[in-house]
């Protein structure tokens, strides 16, 4: 999946953190248990946003479903130095938040960087769910490469259009 360098680096850190949490020293799968523990410790973990965001991001593993993947696809192409990410309220319009995650989100939003952090976490989860490496699947009825390229461009344009409707500048290709 195409993504900015910023999201590529953050995603790799995120996956490493998930990998560290996945098994214990005996090789037993303990990810769910460790994530539950981290979620219960939100008050102390949220303080790590500035210096170890990937350690906080993992608590939102499985927290989102994406209603408009094409918009998220456009989001992960934005470079952080462009400072052109939408705010959390805009991103929530294109996803569904699990009920268990809502109190955690409220705690994160109390932090000065909480809004932008949650936008980043939604992007990380999107990348994880879409395999982090594969493009969003275009409909199977598209049979040749020219039509496939056109469909992918349409997805990009739709995502950019939504971001522009929210008041953000268009991304220059």
PDB file of C-alpha atoms in Angstrom:
ATOM      1  CA  UNK A   1       0.000   0.000   0.000  1.00  0.00           C
ATOM      2  CA  UNK A   2       1.366   3.409  -0.879  1.00  0.00           C
ATOM      3  CA  UNK A   3       1.939   5.598   2.157  1.00  0.00           C
ATOM      4  CA  UNK A   4       4.060   8.526   3.214  1.00  0.00           C
ATOM      5  CA  UNK A   5       7.467   8.033   4.797  1.00  0.00           C
ATOM      6  CA  UNK A   6       6.034   9.381   8.033  1.00  0.00           C
ATOM      7  CA  UNK A   7       3.334   6.731   8.224  1.00  0.00           C
ATOM      8  CA  UNK A   8       5.723   4.007   7.048  1.00  0.00           C
ATOM      9  CA  UNK A   9       8.103   4.718   9.936  1.00  0.00           C
ATOM     10  CA  UNK A  10       5.341   4.995  12.527  1.00  0.00           C
ATOM     11  CA  UNK A  11       3.682   1.841  11.208  1.00  0.00           C
ATOM     12  CA  UNK A  12       6.915  -0.144  11.528  1.00  0.00           C
ATOM     13  CA  UNK A  13       7.287   0.989  15.161  1.00  0.00           C
ATOM     14  CA  UNK A  14       3.650   0.110  15.793  1.00  0.00           C
ATOM     15  CA  UNK A  15       4.054  -3.393  14.371  1.00  0.00           C
ATOM     16  CA  UNK A  16       7.209  -3.931  16.414  1.00  0.00           C
ATOM     17  CA  UNK A  17       5.387  -2.969  19.589  1.00  0.00           C
ATOM     18  CA  UNK A  18       2.517  -5.329  18.756  1.00  0.00           C
ATOM     19  CA  UNK A  19       5.029  -8.075  18.046  1.00  0.00           C
ATOM     20  CA  UNK A  20       6.674  -7.484  21.445  1.00  0.00           C
ATOM     21  CA  UNK A  21       3.306  -7.816  23.159  1.00  0.00           C
ATOM     22  CA  UNK A  22       2.113 -10.840  21.183  1.00  0.00           C
ATOM     23  CA  UNK A  23       3.892 -13.676  23.007  1.00  0.00           C
ATOM     24  CA  UNK A  24       5.446 -14.340  26.371  1.00  0.00           C
ATOM     25  CA  UNK A  25       8.882 -15.852  26.987  1.00  0.00           C
ATOM     26  CA  UNK A  26       7.386 -19.336  26.639  1.00  0.00           C
ATOM     27  CA  UNK A  27       5.993 -18.558  23.199  1.00  0.00           C
ATOM     28  CA  UNK A  28       2.378 -18.420  24.397  1.00  0.00           C
ATOM     29  CA  UNK A  29       0.035 -15.958  22.709  1.00  0.00           C
ATOM     30  CA  UNK A  30      -0.746 -13.211  25.223  1.00  0.00           C
ATOM     31  CA  UNK A  31      -1.582 -10.191  23.079  1.00  0.00           C
ATOM     32  CA  UNK A  32      -5.200  -9.849  24.242  1.00  0.00           C
ATOM     33  CA  UNK A  33      -4.213 -10.115  27.909  1.00  0.00           C
ATOM     34  CA  UNK A  34      -1.398  -7.562  27.547  1.00  0.00           C
ATOM     35  CA  UNK A  35      -3.576  -5.132  25.631  1.00  0.00           C
ATOM     36  CA  UNK A  36      -6.295  -5.431  28.284  1.00  0.00           C
ATOM     37  CA  UNK A  37      -3.692  -4.643  30.961  1.00  0.00           C
ATOM     38  CA  UNK A  38      -2.437  -1.615  29.028  1.00  0.00           C
ATOM     39  CA  UNK A  39      -5.983  -0.367  28.513  1.00  0.00           C
ATOM     40  CA  UNK A  40      -6.646  -0.564  32.245  1.00  0.00           C
ATOM     41  CA  UNK A  41      -3.506   1.509  32.848  1.00  0.00           C
ATOM     42  CA  UNK A  42      -4.569   4.324  30.499  1.00  0.00           C
ATOM     43  CA  UNK A  43      -3.903   7.058  33.069  1.00  0.00           C
ATOM     44  CA  UNK A  44      -0.197   6.217  33.256  1.00  0.00           C
ATOM     45  CA  UNK A  45       0.246   5.065  29.653  1.00  0.00           C
ATOM     46  CA  UNK A  46      -1.239   8.234  28.133  1.00  0.00           C
ATOM     47  CA  UNK A  47       1.714  10.190  29.541  1.00  0.00           C
ATOM     48  CA  UNK A  48       3.934   8.383  27.024  1.00  0.00           C
ATOM     49  CA  UNK A  49       2.329  10.050  23.987  1.00  0.00           C
ATOM     50  CA  UNK A  50       5.219  12.417  23.375  1.00  0.00           C
ATOM     51  CA  UNK A  51       8.185  10.094  23.697  1.00  0.00           C
ATOM     52  CA  UNK A  52       6.784   6.628  22.857  1.00  0.00           C
ATOM     53  CA  UNK A  53       3.577   7.043  20.869  1.00  0.00           C
ATOM     54  CA  UNK A  54       3.716   3.475  19.537  1.00  0.00           C
ATOM     55  CA  UNK A  55       3.424   2.167  23.112  1.00  0.00           C
ATOM     56  CA  UNK A  56       0.171   4.057  23.517  1.00  0.00           C
ATOM     57  CA  UNK A  57      -1.122   3.408  19.998  1.00  0.00           C
ATOM     58  CA  UNK A  58      -1.341  -0.345  20.569  1.00  0.00           C
ATOM     59  CA  UNK A  59      -4.168   0.075  23.074  1.00  0.00           C
ATOM     60  CA  UNK A  60      -6.372   0.943  20.095  1.00  0.00           C
ATOM     61  CA  UNK A  61      -5.651  -2.347  18.343  1.00  0.00           C
ATOM     62  CA  UNK A  62      -8.978  -3.432  16.836  1.00  0.00           C
ATOM     63  CA  UNK A  63     -10.773  -0.228  17.868  1.00  0.00           C
ATOM     64  CA  UNK A  64     -11.862   0.964  14.428  1.00  0.00           C
ATOM     65  CA  UNK A  65     -13.870  -0.116  11.408  1.00  0.00           C
ATOM     66  CA  UNK A  66     -13.493   1.968   8.285  1.00  0.00           C
ATOM     67  CA  UNK A  67     -16.595   3.141   6.433  1.00  0.00           C
ATOM     68  CA  UNK A  68     -14.657   4.976   3.711  1.00  0.00           C
ATOM     69  CA  UNK A  69     -11.320   3.252   3.081  1.00  0.00           C
ATOM     70  CA  UNK A  70     -10.613   5.539   0.126  1.00  0.00           C
ATOM     71  CA  UNK A  71     -10.484   8.529   2.478  1.00  0.00           C
ATOM     72  CA  UNK A  72      -8.104   6.737   4.812  1.00  0.00           C
ATOM     73  CA  UNK A  73      -5.977   5.775   1.833  1.00  0.00           C
ATOM     74  CA  UNK A  74      -5.617   9.474   0.970  1.00  0.00           C
ATOM     75  CA  UNK A  75      -4.805  10.282   4.582  1.00  0.00           C
ATOM     76  CA  UNK A  76      -1.836   7.912   4.761  1.00  0.00           C
ATOM     77  CA  UNK A  77      -0.252   9.622   1.760  1.00  0.00           C
ATOM     78  CA  UNK A  78       0.132  12.888   3.679  1.00  0.00           C
ATOM     79  CA  UNK A  79       3.617  13.650   4.987  1.00  0.00           C
ATOM     80  CA  UNK A  80       3.702  14.843   8.602  1.00  0.00           C
ATOM     81  CA  UNK A  81       5.864  17.839   7.696  1.00  0.00           C
ATOM     82  CA  UNK A  82       2.993  19.133   5.589  1.00  0.00           C
ATOM     83  CA  UNK A  83       1.022  19.569   8.842  1.00  0.00           C
ATOM     84  CA  UNK A  84      -2.088  18.985   6.816  1.00  0.00           C
ATOM     85  CA  UNK A  85      -3.736  16.140   8.692  1.00  0.00           C
ATOM     86  CA  UNK A  86      -7.448  16.436   9.389  1.00  0.00           C
ATOM     87  CA  UNK A  87      -8.516  16.637  13.017  1.00  0.00           C
ATOM     88  CA  UNK A  88     -10.005  13.739  14.946  1.00  0.00           C
ATOM     89  CA  UNK A  89     -13.602  14.971  14.586  1.00  0.00           C
ATOM     90  CA  UNK A  90     -13.254  14.868  10.801  1.00  0.00           C
ATOM     91  CA  UNK A  91     -11.687  11.410  10.797  1.00  0.00           C
ATOM     92  CA  UNK A  92     -14.439   9.997  13.025  1.00  0.00           C
ATOM     93  CA  UNK A  93     -16.859  10.663  10.159  1.00  0.00           C
ATOM     94  CA  UNK A  94     -15.210   7.903   8.095  1.00  0.00           C
ATOM     95  CA  UNK A  95     -14.851   5.249  10.779  1.00  0.00           C
ATOM     96  CA  UNK A  96     -16.740   3.426  13.505  1.00  0.00           C
ATOM     97  CA  UNK A  97     -15.209   3.391  16.987  1.00  0.00           C
ATOM     98  CA  UNK A  98     -15.685   0.311  19.183  1.00  0.00           C
ATOM     99  CA  UNK A  99     -17.610   1.074  22.378  1.00  0.00           C
ATOM    100  CA  UNK A 100     -14.772  -0.189  24.599  1.00  0.00           C
ATOM    101  CA  UNK A 101     -12.389   2.336  22.998  1.00  0.00           C
ATOM    102  CA  UNK A 102     -14.487   5.455  23.601  1.00  0.00           C
ATOM    103  CA  UNK A 103     -13.373   6.022  27.231  1.00  0.00           C
ATOM    104  CA  UNK A 104      -9.743   5.539  26.136  1.00  0.00           C
ATOM    105  CA  UNK A 105     -10.212   8.093  23.369  1.00  0.00           C
ATOM    106  CA  UNK A 106     -11.632  10.567  25.886  1.00  0.00           C
ATOM    107  CA  UNK A 107      -8.509  10.163  28.047  1.00  0.00           C
ATOM    108  CA  UNK A 108      -6.212  10.674  25.059  1.00  0.00           C
ATOM    109  CA  UNK A 109      -8.109  13.774  23.930  1.00  0.00           C
ATOM    110  CA  UNK A 110      -7.333  15.365  27.303  1.00  0.00           C
ATOM    111  CA  UNK A 111      -3.667  15.488  26.212  1.00  0.00           C
ATOM    112  CA  UNK A 112      -2.352  18.397  24.147  1.00  0.00           C
ATOM    113  CA  UNK A 113      -1.299  16.075  21.287  1.00  0.00           C
ATOM    114  CA  UNK A 114      -4.295  13.764  21.717  1.00  0.00           C
ATOM    115  CA  UNK A 115      -6.227  14.890  18.662  1.00  0.00           C
ATOM    116  CA  UNK A 116      -3.429  14.408  16.143  1.00  0.00           C
ATOM    117  CA  UNK A 117      -2.307  11.231  17.904  1.00  0.00           C
ATOM    118  CA  UNK A 118      -5.728   9.635  17.379  1.00  0.00           C
ATOM    119  CA  UNK A 119      -5.687  10.565  13.694  1.00  0.00           C
ATOM    120  CA  UNK A 120      -2.332   8.801  13.473  1.00  0.00           C
ATOM    121  CA  UNK A 121      -3.630   5.747  15.325  1.00  0.00           C
ATOM    122  CA  UNK A 122      -6.604   5.465  12.991  1.00  0.00           C
ATOM    123  CA  UNK A 123      -4.152   5.552  10.077  1.00  0.00           C
ATOM    124  CA  UNK A 124      -2.009   2.830  11.686  1.00  0.00           C
ATOM    125  CA  UNK A 125      -4.995   0.581  12.269  1.00  0.00           C
ATOM    126  CA  UNK A 126      -6.165   1.170   8.711  1.00  0.00           C
ATOM    127  CA  UNK A 127      -2.741   0.147   7.428  1.00  0.00           C
ATOM    128  CA  UNK A 128      -2.724  -2.931   9.641  1.00  0.00           C
ATOM    129  CA  UNK A 129      -6.176  -4.025   8.514  1.00  0.00           C
ATOM    130  CA  UNK A 130      -5.309  -3.538   4.884  1.00  0.00           C
ATOM    131  CA  UNK A 131      -2.142  -5.576   5.393  1.00  0.00           C
ATOM    132  CA  UNK A 132       0.179  -2.591   5.444  1.00  0.00           C
ATOM    133  CA  UNK A 133       1.494  -3.535   2.038  1.00  0.00           C
ATOM    134  CA  UNK A 134      -1.377  -4.153  -0.352  1.00  0.00           C
ATOM    135  CA  UNK A 135      -3.449  -1.544  -2.130  1.00  0.00           C
ATOM    136  CA  UNK A 136      -7.128  -1.420  -1.339  1.00  0.00           C
ATOM    137  CA  UNK A 137      -8.764  -3.953  -3.574  1.00  0.00           C
ATOM    138  CA  UNK A 138     -10.524  -2.479  -6.559  1.00  0.00           C
ATOM    139  CA  UNK A 139     -13.682  -4.249  -7.767  1.00  0.00           C
ATOM    140  CA  UNK A 140     -13.141  -7.596  -9.490  1.00  0.00           C
ATOM    141  CA  UNK A 141     -14.990  -6.421 -12.585  1.00  0.00           C
ATOM    142  CA  UNK A 142     -11.946  -4.335 -13.489  1.00  0.00           C
ATOM    143  CA  UNK A 143      -9.975  -6.622 -15.732  1.00  0.00           C
ATOM    144  CA  UNK A 144      -7.164  -4.697 -17.387  1.00  0.00           C
ATOM    145  CA  UNK A 145      -4.368  -2.576 -15.938  1.00  0.00           C
ATOM    146  CA  UNK A 146      -5.546   0.642 -17.585  1.00  0.00           C
ATOM    147  CA  UNK A 147      -8.999   0.314 -15.991  1.00  0.00           C
ATOM    148  CA  UNK A 148      -7.417  -0.662 -12.655  1.00  0.00           C
ATOM    149  CA  UNK A 149      -5.155   2.426 -12.700  1.00  0.00           C
ATOM    150  CA  UNK A 150      -8.176   4.590 -13.508  1.00  0.00           C
ATOM    151  CA  UNK A 151     -10.168   3.060 -10.618  1.00  0.00           C
ATOM    152  CA  UNK A 152      -7.285   3.628  -8.192  1.00  0.00           C
ATOM    153  CA  UNK A 153      -7.032   7.247  -9.364  1.00  0.00           C
ATOM    154  CA  UNK A 154     -10.779   7.598  -8.774  1.00  0.00           C
ATOM    155  CA  UNK A 155     -10.298   6.343  -5.193  1.00  0.00           C
ATOM    156  CA  UNK A 156      -7.495   8.849  -4.621  1.00  0.00           C
ATOM    157  CA  UNK A 157      -9.583  11.673  -6.070  1.00  0.00           C
ATOM    158  CA  UNK A 158     -12.581  10.748  -3.918  1.00  0.00           C
ATOM    159  CA  UNK A 159     -10.439  10.727  -0.792  1.00  0.00           C
ATOM    160  CA  UNK A 160      -8.831  14.042  -1.720  1.00  0.00           C
ATOM    161  CA  UNK A 161     -12.266  15.468  -2.470  1.00  0.00           C
ATOM    162  CA  UNK A 162     -13.484  14.534   0.996  1.00  0.00           C
ATOM    163  CA  UNK A 163     -10.410  16.085   2.617  1.00  0.00           C
ATOM    164  CA  UNK A 164     -10.939  19.292   0.607  1.00  0.00           C
ATOM    165  CA  UNK A 165     -14.580  19.395   1.725  1.00  0.00           C
ATOM    166  CA  UNK A 166     -13.253  19.355   5.282  1.00  0.00           C
ATOM    167  CA  UNK A 167     -11.158  22.443   4.528  1.00  0.00           C
ATOM    168  CA  UNK A 168      -7.759  20.888   3.796  1.00  0.00           C
ATOM    169  CA  UNK A 169      -5.511  21.762   0.884  1.00  0.00           C
ATOM    170  CA  UNK A 170      -5.277  19.277  -1.944  1.00  0.00           C
ATOM    171  CA  UNK A 171      -2.236  17.048  -2.093  1.00  0.00           C
ATOM    172  CA  UNK A 172       0.102  17.798  -4.970  1.00  0.00           C
ATOM    173  CA  UNK A 173       1.132  14.636  -6.854  1.00  0.00           C
TER     174      UNK A 173
END
